[in-house]
C-alpha cells in the first residue's frame, strides 16, 4: 500500500447553485480557493445524472444515463491533481421517486439543490497518473 499523511486545512460548507454542474462546481470552487487536495460529501438532489460502472476486463466505463429527478442518498469524493489541475473522483448513490437506487462512479449531474461539505488537506501534492494494470488514473505517491 502506498500512502502519505496530510494535515487538515480549511473546512467549507457550501450551497451549490441551482442548475449548476455538480462535479464542475466543486473543481471550480477548489481552483478559486487554491485547494490542491480535499475530500468532500454532498447531500441534496439532482435533476439528472450520469453515472458509470468501470468494466475491469475491457478497461472502459459503461455509462448509466439517469434523466430524472433524484435524491442524493450518498455522495462522496476526493480532489487531487491530474496533469497539475484539480481533479475530482466522485461516487454516488441516487434515489428516484419510487425508491429505486442507482449507484456508481459519478461523471456528472445537474444540481437541483445541494450542500457541499468540503475538507481541504494540506501537505505533499498528490497527482494522478495512468496505471497500466487497471487502465485508470490512480494516485502516485512518488515511489513510497
Ligand atoms: Zn470511480
Tab-separated table of C-alpha atoms and ligand atoms in Angstrom:
chain	number	residue	atom	x	y	z
A	1	UNK	CA	0.000	0.000	0.000
A	2	UNK	CA	1.230	3.483	-0.817
A	3	UNK	CA	0.276	6.382	1.395
A	4	UNK	CA	1.250	9.748	2.743
A	5	UNK	CA	-0.159	11.810	5.598
A	6	UNK	CA	-1.870	15.181	5.421
A	7	UNK	CA	-2.941	17.840	7.867
A	8	UNK	CA	-6.485	19.191	7.855
A	9	UNK	CA	-6.820	22.614	6.285
A	10	UNK	CA	-9.877	24.811	5.935
A	11	UNK	CA	-13.331	23.260	6.181
A	12	UNK	CA	-16.050	24.741	3.989
A	13	UNK	CA	-19.812	24.408	3.921
A	14	UNK	CA	-21.223	25.484	0.566
A	15	UNK	CA	-24.558	25.678	-1.201
A	16	UNK	CA	-24.290	24.695	-4.845
A	17	UNK	CA	-26.223	26.791	-7.365
A	18	UNK	CA	-29.471	25.543	-8.880
A	19	UNK	CA	-28.791	24.190	-12.398
A	20	UNK	CA	-25.016	24.084	-11.868
A	21	UNK	CA	-22.934	21.033	-12.778
A	22	UNK	CA	-22.049	19.190	-9.597
A	23	UNK	CA	-18.505	17.976	-10.254
A	24	UNK	CA	-17.510	21.042	-12.302
A	25	UNK	CA	-18.704	23.352	-9.495
A	26	UNK	CA	-16.504	21.516	-6.984
A	27	UNK	CA	-13.450	21.763	-9.270
A	28	UNK	CA	-14.135	25.480	-9.823
A	29	UNK	CA	-14.506	26.022	-6.084
A	30	UNK	CA	-11.168	24.275	-5.445
A	31	UNK	CA	-9.490	26.477	-8.085
A	32	UNK	CA	-10.997	29.627	-6.589
A	33	UNK	CA	-9.807	28.697	-3.066
A	34	UNK	CA	-6.470	27.312	-4.325
A	35	UNK	CA	-7.138	23.890	-2.804
A	36	UNK	CA	-4.968	21.066	-4.171
A	37	UNK	CA	-6.216	18.127	-2.110
A	38	UNK	CA	-9.522	17.579	-0.355
A	39	UNK	CA	-12.287	15.165	0.402
A	40	UNK	CA	-15.951	16.002	0.426
A	41	UNK	CA	-19.538	14.851	0.722
A	42	UNK	CA	-22.661	16.243	-0.900
A	43	UNK	CA	-26.319	15.968	0.115
A	44	UNK	CA	-29.306	17.243	-1.811
A	45	UNK	CA	-30.996	16.465	-5.091
A	46	UNK	CA	-30.126	16.491	-8.778
A	47	UNK	CA	-32.239	16.998	-11.910
A	48	UNK	CA	-30.324	14.401	-13.885
A	49	UNK	CA	-27.101	12.444	-13.566
A	50	UNK	CA	-24.548	10.416	-15.447
A	51	UNK	CA	-23.036	7.544	-13.515
A	52	UNK	CA	-20.636	4.896	-14.744
A	53	UNK	CA	-19.504	1.399	-13.990
A	54	UNK	CA	-15.888	0.549	-14.762
A	55	UNK	CA	-15.533	-2.689	-16.724
A	56	UNK	CA	-12.417	-4.285	-15.204
A	57	UNK	CA	-11.814	-6.537	-18.232
A	58	UNK	CA	-12.426	-4.032	-21.041
A	59	UNK	CA	-10.949	-1.102	-19.060
A	60	UNK	CA	-13.863	1.070	-20.121
A	61	UNK	CA	-16.571	2.978	-18.308
A	62	UNK	CA	-20.114	1.806	-19.085
A	63	UNK	CA	-22.301	4.882	-18.793
A	64	UNK	CA	-25.599	4.973	-16.912
A	65	UNK	CA	-27.873	7.849	-18.064
A	66	UNK	CA	-30.397	8.976	-15.481
A	67	UNK	CA	-32.716	11.597	-16.965
A	68	UNK	CA	-34.961	12.048	-13.943
A	69	UNK	CA	-35.030	13.933	-10.628
A	70	UNK	CA	-33.049	12.068	-7.975
A	71	UNK	CA	-32.221	12.450	-4.307
A	72	UNK	CA	-28.560	12.233	-3.376
A	73	UNK	CA	-28.652	9.454	-0.770
A	74	UNK	CA	-24.875	9.491	-0.576
A	75	UNK	CA	-22.141	11.251	-2.479
A	76	UNK	CA	-18.508	11.089	-1.521
A	77	UNK	CA	-15.415	12.209	-3.347
A	78	UNK	CA	-11.861	13.375	-3.233
A	79	UNK	CA	-9.910	16.038	-5.022
A	80	UNK	CA	-6.307	15.692	-6.108
A	81	UNK	CA	-4.317	16.712	-9.177
A	82	UNK	CA	-4.239	15.286	-12.674
A	83	UNK	CA	-1.882	16.930	-15.164
A	84	UNK	CA	-1.337	19.601	-12.495
A	85	UNK	CA	-5.025	20.564	-12.366
A	86	UNK	CA	-7.683	19.888	-9.690
A	87	UNK	CA	-9.480	16.633	-10.478
A	88	UNK	CA	-12.398	15.059	-8.617
A	89	UNK	CA	-13.175	11.399	-8.090
A	90	UNK	CA	-16.806	11.093	-7.050
A	91	UNK	CA	-19.106	8.186	-6.293
A	92	UNK	CA	-22.813	8.499	-5.545
A	93	UNK	CA	-25.935	6.647	-4.545
A	94	UNK	CA	-29.018	8.283	-6.069
A	95	UNK	CA	-32.700	7.500	-5.429
A	96	UNK	CA	-35.744	8.161	-7.627
A	97	UNK	CA	-39.322	8.837	-6.514
A	98	UNK	CA	-40.120	5.108	-6.462
A	99	UNK	CA	-37.215	4.488	-4.092
A	100	UNK	CA	-35.126	2.768	-6.741
A	101	UNK	CA	-31.407	3.336	-6.197
A	102	UNK	CA	-28.645	3.847	-8.708
A	103	UNK	CA	-25.034	3.890	-7.697
A	104	UNK	CA	-21.641	4.258	-9.257
A	105	UNK	CA	-18.823	6.472	-10.367
A	106	UNK	CA	-20.258	9.932	-10.991
A	107	UNK	CA	-19.425	11.501	-14.336
A	108	UNK	CA	-21.672	14.474	-13.739
A	109	UNK	CA	-25.045	15.733	-12.563
A	110	UNK	CA	-27.177	18.859	-12.739
A	111	UNK	CA	-27.888	20.286	-9.295
A	112	UNK	CA	-31.452	20.899	-8.135
A	113	UNK	CA	-30.306	21.805	-4.627
A	114	UNK	CA	-27.179	20.574	-2.921
A	115	UNK	CA	-24.972	21.175	0.083
A	116	UNK	CA	-21.256	20.527	-0.057
A	117	UNK	CA	-19.074	19.709	2.967
A	118	UNK	CA	-15.515	20.219	1.813
A	119	UNK	CA	-12.360	19.448	3.810
A	120	UNK	CA	-9.092	20.823	2.492
A	121	UNK	CA	-5.958	18.703	3.059
A	122	UNK	CA	-2.513	20.253	3.448
A	123	UNK	CA	0.712	18.520	2.529
A	124	UNK	CA	2.533	16.998	-0.409
A	125	UNK	CA	0.815	17.488	-3.788
A	126	UNK	CA	-0.953	14.333	-4.868
A	127	UNK	CA	-1.003	13.646	-8.622
A	128	UNK	CA	-2.895	11.006	-10.571
A	129	UNK	CA	-1.014	9.016	-13.165
A	130	UNK	CA	-2.025	6.401	-15.676
A	131	UNK	CA	-1.825	2.887	-14.256
A	132	UNK	CA	-1.298	0.148	-16.862
A	133	UNK	CA	-2.713	-2.666	-14.726
A	134	UNK	CA	-6.120	-1.060	-14.264
A	135	UNK	CA	-6.242	1.459	-17.107
A	136	UNK	CA	-7.166	4.133	-14.549
A	137	UNK	CA	-5.523	7.382	-13.448
A	138	UNK	CA	-4.504	6.443	-9.901
A	139	UNK	CA	-2.745	8.316	-7.111
A	140	UNK	CA	1.023	8.277	-7.475
A	141	UNK	CA	2.922	8.748	-4.237
A	142	UNK	CA	6.335	9.014	-5.830
A	143	UNK	CA	7.938	5.666	-5.091
A	144	UNK	CA	6.884	5.262	-1.470
B	1	LIG	ZN1	-14.698	5.911	-9.508
